[in-house]
Short mmCIF file of C-alpha atoms and ligand atoms in Angstrom, two decimals:
data_model
loop_
_atom_site.label_atom_id
_atom_site.label_comp_id
_atom_site.label_asym_id
_atom_site.label_seq_id
_atom_site.Cartn_x
_atom_site.Cartn_y
_atom_site.Cartn_z
CA UNK A 1 13.42 91.28 253.32
CA UNK A 2 13.47 91.86 249.61
CA UNK A 3 11.82 95.28 249.60
CA UNK A 4 13.46 98.59 250.49
CA UNK A 5 16.57 100.18 249.07
CA UNK A 6 19.04 97.47 248.06
CA UNK A 7 22.31 97.64 249.95
CA UNK A 8 24.11 97.29 246.61
CA UNK A 9 22.44 98.33 243.39
CA UNK A 10 24.30 98.08 240.11
CA UNK A 11 22.95 99.29 236.78
CA UNK A 12 24.54 98.90 233.38
CA UNK A 13 28.02 98.35 234.77
CA UNK A 14 30.74 97.85 232.17
CA UNK A 15 34.48 97.71 232.53
CA UNK A 16 36.88 97.62 229.63
CA UNK A 17 40.59 97.22 230.17
CA UNK A 18 42.76 98.76 227.54
CA UNK A 19 46.13 97.10 227.13
CA UNK A 20 47.50 96.40 223.66
CA UNK A 21 43.92 95.39 222.89
CA UNK A 22 40.59 95.97 224.63
CA UNK A 23 39.28 93.46 227.14
CA UNK A 24 35.61 93.77 228.05
CA UNK A 25 35.77 92.34 231.54
CA UNK A 26 32.20 93.39 232.46
CA UNK A 27 29.31 94.06 230.10
CA UNK A 28 26.17 95.81 231.18
CA UNK A 29 25.83 94.19 234.60
CA UNK A 30 22.65 94.77 236.66
CA UNK A 31 22.60 93.53 240.22
CA UNK A 32 20.60 94.06 243.42
CA UNK A 33 21.89 92.83 246.74
CA UNK A 34 19.33 93.25 249.55
CA UNK A 35 20.21 93.76 253.17
CA UNK A 36 20.89 90.40 254.79
CA UNK A 37 21.65 88.56 251.56
CA UNK A 38 24.50 86.16 251.08
CA UNK A 39 24.89 86.75 247.40
CA UNK A 40 27.05 84.38 245.36
CA UNK A 41 28.73 85.31 242.09
CA UNK A 42 29.91 82.22 240.30
CA UNK A 43 31.79 81.89 237.05
CA UNK A 44 34.83 80.40 235.45
CA UNK A 45 38.33 81.83 235.48
CA UNK A 46 38.51 85.12 233.61
CA UNK A 47 34.73 85.63 233.66
CA UNK A 48 35.07 89.02 235.34
CA UNK A 49 34.23 88.10 238.95
CA UNK A 50 37.15 89.86 240.60
CA UNK A 51 36.68 92.90 238.37
CA UNK A 52 33.07 93.17 239.55
CA UNK A 53 34.12 92.96 243.19
CA UNK A 54 36.95 95.43 242.65
CA UNK A 55 34.53 97.94 241.12
CA UNK A 56 32.26 97.69 244.17
CA UNK A 57 35.26 97.94 246.48
CA UNK A 58 36.38 101.12 244.67
CA UNK A 59 39.64 99.53 243.59
CA UNK A 60 38.67 99.83 239.93
CA UNK A 61 36.83 102.63 238.11
CA UNK A 62 33.92 101.46 235.95
CA UNK A 63 33.98 102.40 232.27
CA UNK A 64 30.22 103.02 232.43
CA UNK A 65 27.22 102.31 234.63
CA UNK A 66 26.44 103.09 238.26
CA UNK A 67 27.04 101.41 241.59
CA UNK A 68 24.93 102.56 244.53
CA UNK A 69 25.50 101.55 248.12
CA UNK A 70 22.33 102.18 250.14
CA UNK A 71 21.16 104.54 247.46
CA UNK A 72 24.36 106.58 247.16
CA UNK A 73 26.30 106.63 243.92
CA UNK A 74 29.80 105.66 245.00
CA UNK A 75 31.56 107.29 242.06
CA UNK A 76 30.62 110.75 243.36
CA UNK A 77 32.25 110.36 246.77
CA UNK A 78 35.51 112.10 247.63
CA UNK A 79 37.69 112.64 250.67
CA UNK A 80 36.02 111.97 254.01
CA UNK A 81 32.83 110.63 252.43
CA UNK A 82 34.85 108.15 250.41
CA UNK A 83 36.74 106.96 253.48
CA UNK A 84 33.45 106.69 255.39
CA UNK A 85 32.01 104.55 252.60
CA UNK A 86 35.08 102.31 252.50
CA UNK A 87 34.53 101.59 256.18
CA UNK A 88 31.04 100.31 255.36
CA UNK A 89 32.50 97.77 252.97
CA UNK A 90 34.80 95.06 254.30
CA UNK A 91 36.82 93.16 251.72
CA UNK A 92 38.54 89.81 252.07
CA UNK A 93 40.77 88.24 249.46
CA UNK A 94 41.95 84.79 248.54
CA UNK A 95 45.52 85.86 249.35
CA UNK A 96 44.57 87.30 252.81
CA UNK A 97 46.92 90.30 252.41
CA UNK A 98 47.71 90.52 256.11
CA UNK A 99 50.48 92.76 257.40
CA UNK A 100 53.30 90.29 257.90
CA UNK A 101 55.26 92.36 260.41
CA UNK A 102 52.29 92.80 262.74
CA UNK A 103 50.80 90.34 265.19
CA UNK A 104 47.28 89.00 264.71
CA UNK A 105 45.99 91.48 267.26
CA UNK A 106 47.68 94.43 265.59
CA UNK A 107 46.43 93.33 262.18
CA UNK A 108 42.89 93.43 263.49
CA UNK A 109 43.63 96.76 265.16
CA UNK A 110 44.88 98.27 261.90
CA UNK A 111 41.57 99.73 260.63
CA UNK A 112 40.88 101.09 264.12
CA UNK A 113 44.30 102.74 264.25
CA UNK A 114 43.49 104.42 260.95
CA UNK A 115 40.51 106.00 262.68
CA UNK A 116 42.69 107.10 265.61
CA UNK A 117 40.59 105.17 268.11
CA UNK A 118 41.82 105.18 271.71
CA UNK A 119 44.10 102.40 272.99
CA UNK A 120 41.38 101.13 275.33
CA UNK A 121 38.76 101.02 272.63
CA UNK A 122 41.13 99.24 270.24
CA UNK A 123 41.98 96.67 272.91
CA UNK A 124 38.32 96.07 273.73
CA UNK A 125 37.26 95.79 270.10
CA UNK A 126 40.13 93.51 269.06
CA UNK A 127 39.34 91.18 271.98
CA UNK A 128 35.76 91.05 270.78
CA UNK A 129 36.77 90.35 267.18
CA UNK A 130 39.31 87.69 268.18
CA UNK A 131 36.49 86.01 270.08
CA UNK A 132 34.12 86.16 267.08
CA UNK A 133 36.62 84.49 264.75
CA UNK A 134 37.85 82.07 267.41
CA UNK A 135 41.48 83.17 267.48
CA UNK A 136 41.83 84.55 271.02
CA UNK A 137 44.71 82.17 271.67
CA UNK A 138 46.61 83.42 268.61
CA UNK A 139 46.40 87.12 269.42
CA UNK A 140 50.16 87.53 269.69
CA UNK A 141 51.16 85.21 266.85
CA UNK A 142 52.43 86.55 263.53
CA UNK A 143 50.67 85.69 260.24
CA UNK A 144 53.67 83.58 259.16
CA UNK A 145 52.92 81.29 262.10
CA UNK A 146 49.29 80.65 261.07
CA UNK A 147 47.55 78.17 258.76
CA UNK A 148 45.64 79.41 255.72
CA UNK A 149 42.30 79.06 257.48
CA UNK A 150 43.56 80.99 260.49
CA UNK A 151 44.91 83.74 258.25
CA UNK A 152 41.53 84.07 256.58
CA UNK A 153 39.91 84.34 260.02
CA UNK A 154 42.25 87.21 260.85
CA UNK A 155 41.34 88.86 257.54
CA UNK A 156 37.65 88.47 258.37
CA UNK A 157 38.12 89.94 261.85
CA UNK A 158 40.03 92.85 260.32
CA UNK A 159 37.29 93.41 257.76
CA UNK A 160 34.70 93.46 260.56
CA UNK A 161 36.63 95.90 262.73
CA UNK A 162 34.95 99.06 261.51
CA UNK A 163 31.43 97.55 261.65
CA UNK A 164 30.82 97.28 257.91
CA UNK A 165 27.37 96.71 256.45
CA UNK A 166 28.71 94.57 253.65
CA UNK A 167 31.54 92.09 253.31
CA UNK A 168 32.87 91.38 249.84
CA UNK A 169 34.78 88.10 249.54
CA UNK A 170 36.93 87.26 246.54
CA UNK A 171 37.42 83.49 246.52
CA UNK A 172 37.98 83.41 250.28
CA UNK A 173 38.25 79.63 250.46
CA UNK A 174 39.90 78.73 247.17
CA UNK A 175 43.27 78.12 248.78
CA UNK A 176 41.82 76.04 251.61
CA UNK A 177 41.00 72.35 252.11
CA UNK A 178 37.38 71.24 252.35
CA UNK A 179 37.16 71.06 256.13
CA UNK A 180 38.69 74.51 256.55
CA UNK A 181 36.46 75.82 253.76
CA UNK A 182 33.41 74.60 255.67
CA UNK A 183 34.48 76.35 258.85
CA UNK A 184 35.19 79.64 257.08
CA UNK A 185 31.82 79.49 255.30
CA UNK A 186 30.16 78.74 258.63
CA UNK A 187 31.88 81.79 260.11
CA UNK A 188 30.60 83.98 257.26
CA UNK A 189 27.08 82.61 257.78
CA UNK A 190 27.26 83.34 261.53
CA UNK A 191 28.46 86.87 260.85
CA UNK A 192 25.61 87.37 258.41
CA UNK A 193 23.01 86.07 260.90
CA UNK A 194 24.37 87.48 264.14
CA UNK A 195 25.76 90.81 263.03
CA UNK A 196 23.38 91.47 260.15
CA UNK A 197 26.23 91.97 257.69
CA UNK A 198 25.32 91.40 254.05
CA UNK A 199 27.78 89.17 252.22
CA UNK A 200 28.79 89.01 248.59
CA UNK A 201 30.95 86.01 247.81
CA UNK A 202 32.78 85.31 244.61
CA UNK A 203 33.70 81.77 243.76
CA UNK A 204 34.19 79.24 241.01
CA UNK A 205 33.00 76.40 243.24
CA UNK A 206 29.34 75.48 243.13
CA UNK A 207 29.72 73.91 246.57
CA UNK A 208 30.34 77.31 248.14
CA UNK A 209 27.14 78.73 246.65
CA UNK A 210 25.13 75.68 247.71
CA UNK A 211 26.52 75.87 251.22
CA UNK A 212 25.71 79.46 252.13
CA UNK A 213 24.13 81.62 249.43
CA UNK A 214 20.48 82.64 249.30
CA UNK A 215 20.93 84.24 245.88
CA UNK A 216 23.32 83.69 243.04
CA UNK A 217 24.35 85.21 239.73
CA UNK A 218 26.19 83.23 237.09
CA UNK A 219 28.73 85.30 235.19
CA UNK A 220 30.38 84.32 231.95
CA UNK A 221 32.62 86.42 229.75
CA UNK A 222 31.61 89.62 231.54
CA UNK A 223 27.86 88.95 231.30
CA UNK A 224 25.35 87.74 233.85
CA UNK A 225 23.83 84.72 232.17
CA UNK A 226 21.49 83.84 235.00
CA UNK A 227 20.47 85.31 238.33
CA UNK A 228 18.03 84.19 241.01
CA UNK A 229 17.19 82.68 244.36
CA UNK A 230 18.78 79.56 245.74
CA UNK A 231 18.21 76.69 245.47
CA UNK A 232 15.53 77.14 242.79
CA UNK A 233 17.82 78.48 240.12
CA UNK A 234 19.96 75.35 240.14
CA UNK A 235 17.11 72.85 240.12
CA UNK A 236 16.39 72.80 236.42
CA UNK A 237 19.32 74.61 234.87
CA UNK A 238 18.95 75.30 231.19
CA UNK A 239 21.84 77.64 230.59
CA UNK A 240 24.92 75.89 229.19
CA UNK A 241 27.36 77.72 231.46
CA UNK A 242 25.30 77.04 234.57
CA UNK A 243 25.12 73.37 233.61
CA UNK A 244 28.87 73.29 233.15
CA UNK A 245 29.45 74.86 236.58
CA UNK A 246 27.03 72.35 238.08
CA UNK A 247 29.05 69.60 236.52
CA UNK A 248 26.22 68.50 234.22
CA UNK A 249 27.30 67.34 230.78
CA UNK A 250 25.55 68.69 227.70
CA UNK A 251 24.17 65.24 227.02
CA UNK A 252 22.58 64.87 230.48
CA UNK A 253 18.86 65.32 230.86
CA UNK B 9 107.24 94.87 263.44
CA UNK B 10 109.40 96.30 266.23
CA UNK B 11 108.17 99.87 266.29
CA UNK B 12 104.66 98.79 265.60
CA UNK B 13 103.28 99.77 268.99
CA UNK B 14 103.87 103.45 268.35
CA UNK B 15 101.25 103.38 265.58
CA UNK B 16 98.50 102.03 267.79
CA UNK B 17 97.13 105.49 268.76
CA UNK B 18 97.03 106.37 265.06
CA UNK B 19 95.05 103.26 264.25
CA UNK B 20 92.62 104.08 267.01
CA UNK B 21 92.12 107.64 265.79
CA UNK B 22 91.92 106.42 262.21
CA UNK B 23 89.22 103.88 263.06
CA UNK B 24 87.31 106.48 265.02
CA UNK B 25 87.52 108.98 262.20
CA UNK B 26 86.37 106.39 259.67
CA UNK B 27 83.39 105.42 261.80
CA UNK B 28 82.56 109.08 262.40
CA UNK B 29 82.64 109.92 258.68
CA UNK B 30 80.66 106.85 257.72
CA UNK B 31 77.94 107.09 260.35
CA UNK B 32 77.35 110.83 260.07
CA UNK B 33 77.24 110.73 256.27
CA UNK B 34 74.93 107.69 256.39
CA UNK B 35 72.60 109.76 258.55
CA UNK B 36 72.59 112.67 256.13
CA UNK B 37 72.24 110.33 253.17
CA UNK B 38 69.11 108.79 254.71
CA UNK B 39 67.70 112.20 255.59
CA UNK B 40 67.62 112.91 251.87
CA UNK B 41 67.59 109.41 250.35
CA UNK B 42 64.72 107.95 252.38
CA UNK B 43 62.10 110.54 251.36
CA UNK B 44 63.50 110.54 247.84
CA UNK B 45 63.19 106.74 247.68
CA UNK B 46 59.60 106.88 248.96
CA UNK B 47 58.75 109.63 246.48
CA UNK B 48 60.17 107.80 243.48
CA UNK B 49 58.31 104.64 244.56
CA UNK B 50 54.89 106.23 244.93
CA UNK B 51 55.15 108.18 241.67
CA UNK B 52 55.98 105.03 239.73
CA UNK B 53 53.43 103.59 237.30
CA UNK B 54 51.84 101.19 239.78
CA UNK B 55 52.59 103.38 242.80
CA UNK B 56 50.20 105.16 245.13
CA UNK B 57 50.27 108.39 243.15
CA UNK B 58 51.57 107.69 239.67
CA UNK B 59 53.14 110.77 238.16
CA UNK B 60 55.24 110.20 235.12
CA UNK B 61 56.87 113.64 235.02
CA UNK B 62 57.98 113.71 238.66
CA UNK B 63 59.05 110.09 238.49
CA UNK B 64 61.27 110.70 235.45
CA UNK B 65 62.90 113.77 236.98
CA UNK B 66 63.63 111.94 240.23
CA UNK B 67 64.95 108.94 238.35
CA UNK B 68 67.32 111.11 236.34
CA UNK B 69 68.59 112.87 239.48
CA UNK B 70 69.19 109.53 241.20
CA UNK B 71 70.89 107.98 238.19
CA UNK B 72 73.14 110.95 237.54
CA UNK B 73 74.01 111.12 241.23
CA UNK B 74 74.92 107.46 241.22
CA UNK B 75 77.01 107.54 238.08
CA UNK B 76 79.38 110.38 238.97
CA UNK B 77 82.67 108.73 240.07
CA UNK B 78 83.24 109.45 243.74
CA UNK B 79 86.72 110.89 243.28
CA UNK B 80 85.33 113.46 240.84
CA UNK B 81 82.48 114.25 243.21
CA UNK B 82 84.99 115.04 245.98
CA UNK B 83 86.80 117.52 243.78
CA UNK B 84 83.63 119.01 242.33
CA UNK B 85 82.23 119.54 245.82
CA UNK B 86 85.28 121.34 247.22
CA UNK B 87 83.67 124.81 246.95
CA UNK B 88 80.47 123.59 248.63
CA UNK B 89 82.49 121.80 251.29
CA UNK B 90 84.51 124.95 252.01
CA UNK B 91 81.31 126.89 252.28
CA UNK B 92 79.66 124.43 254.65
CA UNK B 93 82.59 123.27 256.76
CA UNK B 94 85.12 126.02 256.30
CA UNK B 95 87.79 123.66 254.99
CA UNK B 96 88.03 120.97 252.36
CA UNK B 97 90.27 118.60 254.31
CA UNK B 98 89.67 116.41 257.35
CA UNK B 99 86.93 113.95 258.25
CA UNK B 100 84.19 116.55 258.71
CA UNK B 101 84.88 117.95 255.25
CA UNK B 102 84.72 114.43 253.79
CA UNK B 103 81.21 114.00 255.16
CA UNK B 104 79.86 116.44 252.57
CA UNK B 105 81.00 114.43 249.56
CA UNK B 106 80.17 111.11 251.25
CA UNK B 107 76.61 112.24 252.00
CA UNK B 108 76.06 113.55 248.49
CA UNK B 109 77.41 110.35 247.00
CA UNK B 110 75.35 108.09 249.25
CA UNK B 111 71.98 109.88 249.07
CA UNK B 112 71.00 108.70 245.57
CA UNK B 113 72.36 105.25 246.42
CA UNK B 114 70.11 105.19 249.49
CA UNK B 115 67.13 106.35 247.42
CA UNK B 116 67.50 103.34 245.11
CA UNK B 117 67.96 100.93 248.01
CA UNK B 118 64.83 102.27 249.69
CA UNK B 119 62.91 102.03 246.43
CA UNK B 120 63.98 98.40 245.99
CA UNK B 121 62.90 97.57 249.54
CA UNK B 122 59.51 99.26 249.18
CA UNK B 123 58.81 97.50 245.88
CA UNK B 124 59.21 94.11 247.52
CA UNK B 125 55.90 94.68 249.30
CA UNK B 126 52.89 92.72 248.11
CA UNK B 127 50.65 95.19 246.25
CA UNK B 128 47.62 93.30 247.57
CA UNK B 129 48.51 94.45 251.07
CA UNK B 130 48.38 98.06 249.92
CA UNK B 131 45.02 97.49 248.20
CA UNK B 132 43.68 95.84 251.35
CA UNK B 133 44.71 98.91 253.37
CA UNK B 134 43.03 101.06 250.75
CA UNK B 135 39.75 99.16 251.19
CA UNK B 136 39.97 99.87 254.92
CA UNK B 137 39.96 103.57 254.21
CA UNK B 138 43.69 104.26 254.63
CA UNK B 139 44.95 107.53 253.15
CA UNK B 140 48.10 107.57 251.01
CA UNK B 141 49.96 108.99 253.97
CA UNK B 142 48.75 106.18 256.24
CA UNK B 143 49.69 103.61 253.63
CA UNK B 144 53.24 104.99 253.45
CA UNK B 145 53.77 105.23 257.20
CA UNK B 146 51.70 102.29 258.43
CA UNK B 147 52.09 99.77 255.64
CA UNK B 148 54.95 100.39 253.24
CA UNK B 149 57.68 101.53 255.62
CA UNK B 150 56.93 99.22 258.59
CA UNK B 151 56.48 96.19 256.34
CA UNK B 152 59.88 96.78 254.71
CA UNK B 153 61.86 97.35 257.91
CA UNK B 154 63.94 94.14 257.64
CA UNK B 155 64.77 94.94 254.04
CA UNK B 156 65.53 98.59 254.90
CA UNK B 157 67.91 97.42 257.61
CA UNK B 158 69.76 95.24 255.11
CA UNK B 159 69.91 98.26 252.79
CA UNK B 160 71.35 100.36 255.58
CA UNK B 161 74.04 97.74 256.10
CA UNK B 162 75.00 97.80 252.41
CA UNK B 163 75.02 101.61 252.45
CA UNK B 164 77.35 101.74 255.44
CA UNK B 165 79.69 99.18 253.94
CA UNK B 166 79.80 101.11 250.67
CA UNK B 167 80.52 104.27 252.66
CA UNK B 168 83.44 102.56 254.42
CA UNK B 169 84.96 101.97 250.99
CA UNK B 170 84.26 105.54 249.85
CA UNK B 171 85.60 106.95 253.10
CA UNK B 172 88.93 105.28 252.44
CA UNK B 173 89.04 107.04 249.10
CA UNK B 174 88.13 110.33 250.76
CA UNK B 175 90.84 109.64 253.34
CA UNK B 176 93.42 109.17 250.66
CA UNK B 177 92.81 112.70 249.42
CA UNK B 178 92.95 114.32 252.82
CA UNK B 179 89.77 113.23 254.49
CA UNK B 180 91.43 111.49 257.44
CA UNK B 181 90.53 108.07 258.78
CA UNK B 182 92.04 104.73 257.92
CA UNK B 183 92.37 105.62 254.24
CA UNK B 184 94.60 108.53 255.16
CA UNK B 185 96.82 106.27 257.30
CA UNK B 186 97.09 103.73 254.50
CA UNK B 187 98.24 106.38 252.04
CA UNK B 188 100.52 108.44 254.24
CA UNK B 189 102.34 105.57 255.96
CA UNK B 190 101.74 102.50 253.89
CA UNK B 191 102.17 104.06 250.47
CA UNK B 192 104.18 107.26 250.83
CA UNK B 193 106.55 105.89 253.47
CA UNK B 194 106.68 102.23 252.42
CA UNK B 195 105.40 100.87 255.72
CA UNK B 196 103.89 97.64 254.43
CA UNK B 197 102.93 96.44 257.91
CA UNK B 198 100.95 99.62 258.58
CA UNK B 199 99.17 99.19 255.27
CA UNK B 200 98.36 95.59 256.16
CA UNK B 201 96.92 96.51 259.54
CA UNK B 202 94.76 99.21 257.95
CA UNK B 203 93.38 96.72 255.47
CA UNK B 204 92.68 94.22 258.24
CA UNK B 205 90.93 96.91 260.27
CA UNK B 206 88.75 97.84 257.31
CA UNK B 207 87.83 94.21 256.72
CA UNK B 208 87.02 93.84 260.40
CA UNK B 209 84.78 96.92 260.36
CA UNK B 210 82.93 95.74 257.28
CA UNK B 211 82.45 92.21 258.62
CA UNK B 212 81.26 93.48 261.98
CA UNK B 213 78.69 95.76 260.34
CA UNK B 214 77.48 92.99 258.08
CA UNK B 215 77.11 90.54 260.93
CA UNK B 216 75.47 92.98 263.28
CA UNK B 217 72.90 94.24 260.78
CA UNK B 218 72.07 90.76 259.56
CA UNK B 219 71.37 89.73 263.15
CA UNK B 220 69.16 92.75 263.69
CA UNK B 221 67.32 92.25 260.39
CA UNK B 222 66.66 88.59 261.26
CA UNK B 223 65.51 89.49 264.74
CA UNK B 224 62.94 92.05 263.58
CA UNK B 225 61.68 90.10 260.56
CA UNK B 226 58.42 88.35 261.44
CA UNK B 227 57.72 87.24 257.89
CA UNK B 228 60.69 85.10 256.93
CA UNK B 229 61.86 83.25 259.97
N1 ATP C 12 44.19 95.25 235.40
C1 ATP C 12 43.84 94.57 234.30
N2 ATP C 12 44.34 94.91 233.11
C2 ATP C 12 43.97 94.26 232.00
N3 ATP C 12 43.11 93.23 231.96
C3 ATP C 12 42.58 92.82 233.14
C4 ATP C 12 42.91 93.47 234.36
N4 ATP C 12 42.24 92.86 235.36
C5 ATP C 12 41.51 91.88 234.78
N5 ATP C 12 41.72 91.85 233.44
C6 ATP C 12 41.07 90.94 232.48
O1 ATP C 12 39.68 90.99 232.68
C7 ATP C 12 39.10 89.71 232.57
C8 ATP C 12 38.35 89.36 233.84
O2 ATP C 12 39.30 89.19 234.90
P1 ATP C 12 38.89 88.87 236.40
O3 ATP C 12 40.11 88.92 237.20
O4 ATP C 12 37.76 89.73 236.80
O5 ATP C 12 38.38 87.35 236.26
P2 ATP C 12 37.91 86.34 237.39
O6 ATP C 12 36.54 85.91 237.02
O7 ATP C 12 38.12 86.92 238.72
O8 ATP C 12 38.90 85.11 237.16
P3 ATP C 12 39.62 84.16 238.23
O9 ATP C 12 38.60 83.13 238.63
O10 ATP C 12 40.72 83.53 237.44
O11 ATP C 12 40.07 85.00 239.36
C9 ATP C 12 40.24 88.77 232.25
O12 ATP C 12 40.26 88.56 230.86
C10 ATP C 12 41.46 89.50 232.71
O13 ATP C 12 42.56 89.15 231.93
MG1 MG C 13 39.44 86.53 240.35
#
């Protein structure tokens, strides 16, 4: 599956934030995500992980470099084309960002309402999505009545609503306990296998990468220090940052 | 308190006039203040469409509007009131000044409510392909309904206070009764009843709106 146009192709991506001083959050990043990948991006706090995801999600404008989704440069898209592209990319966040005044069902319906889909179609599709994420019994609950894991399931269903080709996840399990984390990761794996959605997952936990990723990039201080296939890349780690993330001391052999 | 009963019709009319002035001017104030509040919010630095120039102009208009003392506003608006209503006295005339005074107040209240929203929610909507328009009408406004209701309650209560002032200078309502009987004719008991009625109106509004806000709020329950 590793030939053909990558679903995400990034070349020379840099992002500098200018506040009272300049912060180089991303430096010259190259990245290929192939269709069907579950691509992990791992790094420590402040490494630039969220910035990378936000650039792909069009929430941040790169300082330089290009991002192509299925061969199309995303920085050139405007209006309808831009909205169409956004619908190809689902995004889920650590903080869920659900609409608190809407029920679970209406949260999932939100992207469909934006497209002015008919009532019947929205009802049918939300039923389907509730089923996929296992929340059919919570359809009429409000987010404030759900656990963290359930909220993330709603966010995943909502991200799937417009049939995206890619799901970008920014630390989707970092606020969850280990059992819930496992079930959310399982759900993402199922979605990847059954619906053919490519997944990019950002994390600072090596366990997440080990559990579901087929490829991984290690990011440190805005740079990719290592990139490759799982599990090979972690078998004889030489890079200091990778070793640190793996929990190997410098003195270990 | 012997001849007290003969004032009852006056109290009834006074209460009615007060409610009429307050509710109609609240409506006009929201007609202007709500869009103004949305506009100033989205043009702010981290708003949907940051625009420093527009934001500064709107801010100045709102601040100036809010800092003109109400009694001066009434007088300054007499020509406009005459033009619009045909007279500068009576409850309908008072609505002009009350609306003008409350609109910038409403704009700020709306802005405060809208800024309580989690910015992440707006970004999430953005990633789903929502337009600015859809974000305003499907995220920002609906998500702040409980807070907007509480703002409406504060606006109405403030207007009750202002309406008494308007009443005292010829606007009718309970304020007019308080001045013409209680003050000019030394009827302390009439004054007292007016005050009690005002307190009752304010408390009722506060209670009612708080109940409604609680009932519709699905976030903090
Ligand atoms: N909007 C911004 N303005 C200024 N600096 C920013 C902004 N967003 C991120 N940064 C800076 O860019 C760097 C990378 O931040 P980023 O959020 O991408 O890190 P991260 O790897 O996601 O970290 P964490 O694991 O803590 O979420 C940090 O130094 C951060 O302070
Ligand atoms: Mg982050």
